[in-house]
Amino acid sequence: MSEIIVQGYHSLKGELEIQGSKNAVLPMMAAALLHKGTTVLSHVPRIQDVFCMMGILESMGCACHLTGHTLTICARELTGVRIPEEQGKAMRSSIILLGALLGRSREAVVHYPGGCSIGSRPIDMHLFALKKLGARIEEESGVLHARTKGMKGTVIAFSYPSVGATENVLLAAAAAEGTTVLRGAAREPEVEALCRMLEAMGVEIAGIGTDCLKVKGTREFKDIVYDVPGDRIVTGTYLSAVMAAGGEAVFTRSSPGHLGCVIEVFEKMGAHIRVLGDTIQIAMAGSPGNVSVETKPYPGFPTDLQSMMLVLMSVGAGRGCLKETVFEGRFATAKELHKMGAAIIIEGKEAWVTGQRSLSGARVRACDLRGGAALTIAGLAAEGETKVTECYHILRGYEDICRDLRSLGADIWREA
Ligand code: UD1
């Protein structure tokens, strides 16, 4: 099983273009299913989750070609409505295919989704919304069979702004008869990106970027060429890397407009950050100061950068508290950081971290995608060698974290 090996204590310096966003491209690929024609996406990240989604689309009769970072999806012939069990379980986002398939083919067969082990991750809101739109959903032995005589616009109110459930509603409503009003929608930039793409495909959407979306369905979609935005979580990961290791770097296509809260927290911790258009410059001297932070739905501090914060707080000065309010059970990485000498006490949803100023290299296990990336960052700030095992999790969302960090001067490589 492949491992990432990091020799710590090298400060970073350099410039890097940020890859396209994982969480934006996956629903965009699902949207391509709605259209009996061709969709071209540019700046597509070459990551495992994209390859997995391509495999699912191909198994249903779509033609997918990824050349460099340009992905062409032709969904003219759709022969299947069943998501293969293995891929469906490997990737939680496969659940958003439910809305797109119901919209396109009026039927979908999906296994309960998998993905990162960061809490129970139920799908009750997805099912509630799709049923309101006119789907009949039966479950037998972990397999969901959804059918509809035709989706019809309706009013849906969410009690919590679920990203995936919002995307599922958008995809189903885009092909429904009439107008759907979704209240309590997620406002994540990736939801906005999906709305903008659906608009380009010919769907009328009002309220984009707010928590109330009005979607007028259509049966006439257009061929489009669309650009995937930069990955704000990858930007946040590499900003954390510079803060943990020290040094300076410039990140292009870095989505600074979607990182307001993160930039504010990192500045409070001592980073010098300048934003120029879509470029972020960061410089860090000395250890980060400690802060107290709470993860929240957008525009709050993203849960996907919580593990990186644990690392920064561990090498920082003083004591801080990190509260996880989005996913329970997302503190698994703390246990691994203990092996490197971090002082973290978990009390329910809170992690109390006492800064140590230095960590020591150790053999640690990537428990999930973002946790694995965070342990890699911890290795940069640790004395000696760190080995991150089970790093297949990291490949789900980062094109090549070793290549990227090496281009900034880190001593890091992957062994098969
Ligand atoms: C998406 C992102 C993920 C990110 C998360 C929160 C993708 C592919 N993944 O995940 O990286 O960490 O948003 O920003 O875009 N919930 C329910 N019932 C539901 C749906 C969700 O109770 O039907 C709960 C979840 O258990 C969790 C919370 O709502 O506690 C947030 O989940 P959600 O916003 O749906 O996250 P995902 O779409 O799974």
XYZ file of C-alpha atoms and ligand atoms in Angstrom:
455
model
C 0.000 0.000 0.000
C 1.440 3.359 -0.968
C 2.939 5.753 1.563
C 3.959 9.400 1.523
C 7.330 10.115 3.056
C 8.191 13.610 4.279
C 11.472 14.892 5.676
C 10.510 17.843 7.838
C 12.047 21.215 8.606
C 12.379 22.608 5.062
C 10.790 26.005 4.632
C 8.764 26.506 1.453
C 9.144 28.951 -1.414
C 7.610 29.030 -4.880
C 4.573 29.471 -7.059
C 1.807 27.001 -7.828
C -1.397 26.895 -9.868
C -4.261 25.394 -7.879
C -6.093 22.449 -9.455
C -9.807 22.539 -10.335
C -12.274 21.925 -7.519
C -13.241 18.356 -6.653
C -16.492 19.354 -4.994
C -17.469 21.516 -7.982
C -16.564 19.119 -10.796
C -18.451 16.067 -9.459
C -21.943 17.646 -9.537
C -21.008 19.271 -12.872
C -20.312 15.805 -14.275
C -23.698 14.684 -12.940
C -25.332 17.694 -14.659
C -23.902 16.514 -18.005
C -26.229 13.484 -17.692
C -29.275 15.713 -18.077
C -28.335 16.664 -21.628
C -28.710 14.420 -24.693
C -25.610 16.031 -26.176
C -22.050 17.052 -25.356
C -20.651 18.875 -22.334
C -17.027 19.984 -22.173
C -15.446 20.855 -18.817
C -12.038 22.540 -18.576
C -9.618 22.678 -15.602
C -10.837 19.259 -14.477
C -8.607 17.876 -11.694
C -7.024 14.498 -12.484
C -8.069 12.880 -9.201
C -9.480 9.475 -8.217
C -13.008 10.785 -7.564
C -13.150 12.189 -11.110
C -11.893 8.882 -12.567
C -14.497 7.047 -10.463
C -17.318 9.336 -11.679
C -16.128 8.853 -15.291
C -16.329 5.083 -14.751
C -19.896 5.384 -13.438
C -21.002 7.581 -16.366
C -19.361 5.235 -18.875
C -21.067 2.214 -17.292
C -24.387 3.922 -18.018
C -23.583 4.501 -21.693
C -21.939 7.983 -21.677
C -18.729 8.559 -23.623
C -16.124 10.329 -21.435
C -12.728 11.544 -22.684
C -10.237 13.257 -20.397
C -7.407 14.885 -22.330
C -5.051 16.795 -20.049
C -7.525 18.713 -17.910
C -10.346 18.867 -20.456
C -13.182 16.417 -20.023
C -15.717 15.776 -22.779
C -18.887 13.963 -21.780
C -21.344 12.829 -24.420
C -24.586 11.625 -22.805
C -26.560 11.242 -26.043
C -26.958 7.501 -25.506
C -27.907 6.618 -21.954
C -28.423 2.888 -21.700
C -28.366 2.343 -17.924
C -29.806 3.813 -14.741
C -27.866 1.662 -12.257
C -24.763 2.969 -10.498
C -22.304 0.070 -10.154
C -22.034 -1.003 -6.522
C -18.263 -0.733 -6.202
C -17.961 2.839 -7.530
C -21.150 3.953 -5.823
C -19.862 2.809 -2.460
C -16.372 4.209 -3.063
C -17.654 7.725 -3.533
C -20.331 9.440 -1.522
C -20.998 12.043 -4.221
C -22.488 9.284 -6.371
C -25.744 10.034 -4.503
C -26.156 13.234 -6.549
C -26.619 11.060 -9.628
C -30.019 10.161 -8.180
C -31.468 13.610 -8.990
C -29.817 13.772 -12.422
C -30.961 10.259 -13.419
C -34.517 10.849 -12.247
C -34.491 14.050 -14.301
C -33.115 12.362 -17.400
C -34.445 8.785 -17.313
C -37.157 8.835 -14.627
C -35.424 5.964 -12.861
C -32.277 5.367 -10.808
C -30.767 2.492 -8.857
C -28.145 3.529 -6.291
C -26.411 1.783 -3.401
C -26.156 3.638 -0.130
C -23.093 5.825 -0.736
C -19.630 5.535 0.805
C -16.755 8.035 0.796
C -14.762 9.354 3.754
C -15.478 7.876 7.163
C -16.262 11.186 8.847
C -19.440 10.504 10.731
C -22.699 8.811 9.867
C -23.512 11.030 6.828
C -27.185 10.190 6.361
C -29.087 10.967 3.129
C -32.541 11.583 4.566
C -32.704 15.155 3.196
C -31.836 13.970 -0.334
C -34.639 11.396 -0.235
C -37.169 13.753 1.354
C -36.573 16.379 -1.356
C -36.677 13.960 -4.287
C -39.899 12.425 -2.973
C -41.413 15.928 -2.778
C -40.459 16.424 -6.416
C -42.416 13.315 -7.348
C -40.071 10.335 -6.934
C -41.118 7.021 -5.424
C -38.148 5.511 -3.614
C -37.933 1.967 -2.305
C -35.060 0.511 -0.339
C -34.068 -3.127 -0.226
C -30.836 -4.514 1.255
C -28.990 -1.200 0.982
C -30.117 -0.555 -2.602
C -32.316 2.442 -3.407
C -34.643 2.116 -6.364
C -36.154 5.452 -7.413
C -38.800 5.959 -10.088
C -40.990 8.824 -11.196
C -43.768 9.415 -13.705
C -42.209 12.866 -14.149
C -40.714 15.285 -11.617
C -42.905 18.313 -10.814
C -41.788 21.667 -9.392
C -42.683 22.218 -5.744
C -41.604 24.094 -2.607
C -38.937 22.414 -0.480
C -37.590 23.726 2.826
C -34.379 22.354 4.341
C -33.787 22.618 8.076
C -29.998 22.429 7.469
C -28.077 23.645 4.392
C -26.825 20.269 3.101
C -24.492 20.740 0.125
C -25.199 17.380 -1.531
C -28.967 17.527 -0.961
C -29.068 21.065 -2.438
C -27.180 19.795 -5.514
C -29.527 16.829 -5.858
C -32.557 19.139 -5.788
C -30.957 21.452 -8.379
C -30.253 18.545 -10.741
C -33.744 17.052 -10.413
C -35.504 20.444 -10.558
C -33.556 21.422 -13.692
C -35.462 18.740 -15.639
C -38.750 18.959 -13.715
C -41.988 20.397 -15.015
C -42.583 23.902 -13.586
C -40.721 25.822 -10.902
C -39.085 24.478 -7.757
C -38.406 26.741 -4.799
C -35.722 25.533 -2.388
C -35.511 27.334 0.954
C -32.614 26.754 3.339
C -30.270 25.859 0.427
C -26.498 25.511 0.938
C -24.557 28.587 -0.241
C -21.204 26.863 -0.848
C -19.321 28.206 -3.899
C -19.579 24.726 -5.455
C -23.404 25.001 -5.348
C -23.113 28.391 -7.031
C -20.819 26.898 -9.695
C -23.411 24.187 -10.416
C -26.177 26.826 -10.691
C -24.087 28.869 -13.150
C -23.387 25.790 -15.250
C -27.079 24.812 -15.312
C -27.899 28.396 -16.371
C -25.446 28.068 -19.251
C -27.190 24.782 -20.190
C -30.496 26.646 -20.443
C -32.063 26.383 -16.964
C -33.483 29.563 -15.414
C -32.357 29.944 -11.794
C -33.075 32.878 -9.482
C -31.390 33.555 -6.136
C -27.979 32.088 -7.028
C -25.580 32.476 -4.084
C -28.464 32.869 -1.585
C -30.263 30.299 0.564
C -33.428 30.520 -1.551
C -33.148 29.113 -5.060
C -35.920 29.166 -7.685
C -35.363 26.732 -10.539
C -37.495 26.632 -13.690
C -37.123 23.213 -15.269
C -36.577 22.528 -18.954
C -36.301 19.566 -21.336
C -34.104 21.493 -23.782
C -30.479 21.602 -22.654
C -27.597 23.093 -24.639
C -24.110 21.867 -25.478
C -21.690 23.923 -23.375
C -17.998 24.395 -22.646
C -17.556 25.231 -18.969
C -14.652 26.044 -16.659
C -14.285 24.310 -13.270
C -13.300 26.856 -10.565
C -10.076 26.499 -8.550
C -10.268 24.277 -5.465
C -10.574 26.495 -2.383
C -9.844 23.542 -0.079
C -6.621 22.671 -1.924
C -5.651 26.365 -1.681
C -6.396 26.246 2.054
C -4.303 23.078 2.383
C -1.266 24.661 0.711
C -1.660 27.930 2.652
C -1.568 25.750 5.786
C 1.569 24.048 4.462
C 3.379 27.400 4.247
C 2.157 28.350 7.711
C 3.316 25.054 9.216
C 6.719 24.924 7.472
C 7.410 28.673 7.232
C 8.422 30.498 4.053
C 6.497 32.232 1.301
C 4.469 31.209 -1.750
C 2.180 32.443 -4.490
C -0.942 30.504 -5.488
C -2.767 31.244 -8.740
C -6.379 30.208 -9.597
C -6.711 30.114 -5.822
C -10.338 31.314 -5.339
C -9.537 34.045 -2.754
C -13.123 35.344 -2.970
C -14.289 32.033 -1.468
C -11.706 31.948 1.312
C -12.645 35.130 3.212
C -13.132 33.447 6.580
C -10.043 31.234 6.165
C -7.796 34.165 5.219
C -9.083 36.085 8.250
C -8.246 33.202 10.626
C -4.818 32.598 9.061
C -3.973 36.311 9.324
C -4.953 36.254 13.007
C -2.509 33.348 13.393
C 0.316 35.467 11.981
C 0.330 34.833 8.211
C 0.966 37.784 5.912
C -1.506 37.411 3.069
C -2.032 39.541 -0.035
C -4.744 38.975 -2.598
C -4.287 40.110 -6.202
C -7.176 39.056 -8.448
C -7.325 35.256 -8.270
C -3.816 35.049 -6.789
C -2.904 34.728 -3.111
C 0.561 35.563 -1.792
C 1.449 34.258 1.652
C 4.498 34.721 3.878
C 4.981 33.169 7.298
C 7.809 33.701 9.762
C 7.847 31.950 13.137
C 5.159 29.726 14.648
C 1.455 30.423 14.190
C -0.339 32.043 17.117
C -3.300 30.079 18.443
C -6.956 30.978 17.959
C -10.354 29.458 18.667
C -12.397 28.492 15.617
C -15.702 26.798 14.840
C -16.451 25.007 11.545
C -19.694 26.094 9.890
C -21.497 25.911 6.555
C -20.264 28.503 4.003
C -19.368 31.340 4.463
C -18.074 30.031 7.817
C -14.782 28.184 8.372
C -14.933 24.988 6.228
C -15.003 21.601 7.913
C -12.728 20.375 5.109
C -9.888 22.502 6.589
C -10.517 21.415 10.181
C -7.746 18.788 10.185
C -5.258 21.332 8.787
C -6.228 23.683 11.636
C -5.483 20.909 14.148
C -1.956 20.771 12.707
C -1.449 24.552 12.757
C -2.739 24.791 16.316
C -0.464 21.895 17.344
C 2.662 23.658 16.105
C 1.358 27.050 17.232
C 1.958 29.029 20.395
C -0.588 28.884 23.231
C -3.876 27.055 23.631
C -6.895 27.109 21.351
C -10.226 25.389 20.829
C -11.504 23.988 17.549
C -15.201 23.138 17.447
C -16.562 20.841 14.708
C -20.239 21.557 14.086
C -20.715 20.032 10.596
C -19.612 16.371 10.821
C -19.403 14.351 13.998
C -16.484 11.925 14.163
C -14.158 14.096 12.132
C -11.451 14.174 14.803
C -9.891 10.815 13.879
C -6.756 12.625 12.685
C -6.111 13.930 16.228
C -5.189 10.385 17.305
C -2.556 10.222 14.545
C -1.222 13.668 15.454
C -0.730 12.414 19.032
C 1.842 9.954 17.613
C 3.783 13.008 16.372
C 3.688 14.629 19.812
C 0.648 16.890 19.434
C -1.266 17.797 22.590
C -4.941 17.554 21.640
C -7.792 16.725 23.978
C -11.140 15.865 22.392
C -14.279 16.687 24.371
C -17.355 15.897 22.274
C -17.449 18.346 19.371
C -14.444 20.294 20.685
C -10.718 19.764 20.291
C -8.568 21.609 22.830
C -5.083 22.055 21.433
C -1.983 23.158 23.313
C 0.686 24.388 20.928
C 3.991 22.519 21.155
C 6.070 24.504 18.642
C 7.599 21.273 17.318
C 6.354 17.830 16.295
C 8.394 14.670 15.692
C 8.251 12.495 12.595
C 6.246 9.276 12.985
C 4.357 6.607 11.044
C 0.766 7.836 10.810
C -2.358 6.692 8.974
C -4.507 8.806 6.645
C -8.001 8.239 8.079
C -9.802 10.249 5.419
C -9.049 12.536 2.478
C -8.498 15.853 4.278
C -7.035 14.202 7.375
C -4.424 12.518 5.173
C -3.479 15.842 3.583
C -3.231 17.408 7.042
C -0.845 14.684 8.271
C 1.329 15.327 5.215
C 1.430 19.020 6.200
C 2.263 18.025 9.787
C 5.228 16.088 8.375
C 6.602 19.325 6.909
C 6.657 20.870 10.382
C 8.020 17.797 12.188
C 11.593 16.919 13.050
C 12.823 13.877 11.088
C 10.833 11.559 8.848
C 7.053 11.159 8.695
C 5.378 8.298 6.847
C 1.719 8.724 5.938
C 0.174 5.340 5.198
C -3.129 4.535 3.410
C -2.595 7.626 1.275
C -5.060 6.404 -1.357
C -7.544 8.624 0.515
C -5.468 11.675 -0.469
C -5.502 10.697 -4.156
C -9.303 11.034 -4.129
C -8.966 14.808 -3.947
C -5.384 15.951 -4.648
C -3.846 15.484 -8.103
C -0.352 15.011 -6.696
C 0.296 16.489 -3.273
C 3.964 15.356 -3.369
C 4.604 17.014 -6.762
C 2.946 20.228 -5.570
C 4.784 20.469 -2.249
C 8.078 19.447 -3.898
C 7.650 22.362 -6.335
C 7.598 24.588 -3.242
C 10.832 23.056 -1.938
C 9.553 20.286 0.354
C 11.482 17.026 0.687
C 8.602 14.635 -0.007
C 7.877 11.611 -2.175
C 5.479 8.696 -2.558
C 6.475 5.055 -2.431
C 4.244 2.469 -4.074
C -20.026 18.218 0.937
C -18.601 18.108 0.473
C -17.676 17.833 1.635
C -17.873 18.881 2.713
C -19.346 19.029 3.079
C -19.618 20.181 4.039
C -18.766 17.201 -1.780
C -18.508 16.054 -2.696
N -18.493 17.008 -0.485
O -20.388 16.960 1.512
O -16.331 17.848 1.170
O -17.168 18.494 3.867
O -20.124 19.255 1.896
O -19.120 21.368 3.521
O -19.175 18.276 -2.208
N -26.828 15.575 6.512
C -27.943 14.936 6.993
N -28.837 14.411 6.094
C -28.667 14.525 4.749
C -27.511 15.197 4.265
C -26.605 15.714 5.171
O -28.144 14.829 8.203
O -29.505 14.038 3.981
C -25.829 16.120 7.473
C -24.474 15.395 7.349
O -24.472 14.201 8.094
C -23.530 16.435 7.914
C -24.163 17.750 7.437
O -25.516 17.461 7.135
O -23.531 16.394 9.303
C -23.468 18.350 6.214
O -23.543 17.460 5.140
P -23.589 17.937 3.611
O -23.589 19.443 3.558
O -24.689 17.219 2.939
O -22.213 17.441 3.068
P -21.907 16.599 1.778
O -22.731 17.109 0.646
O -21.954 15.163 2.112
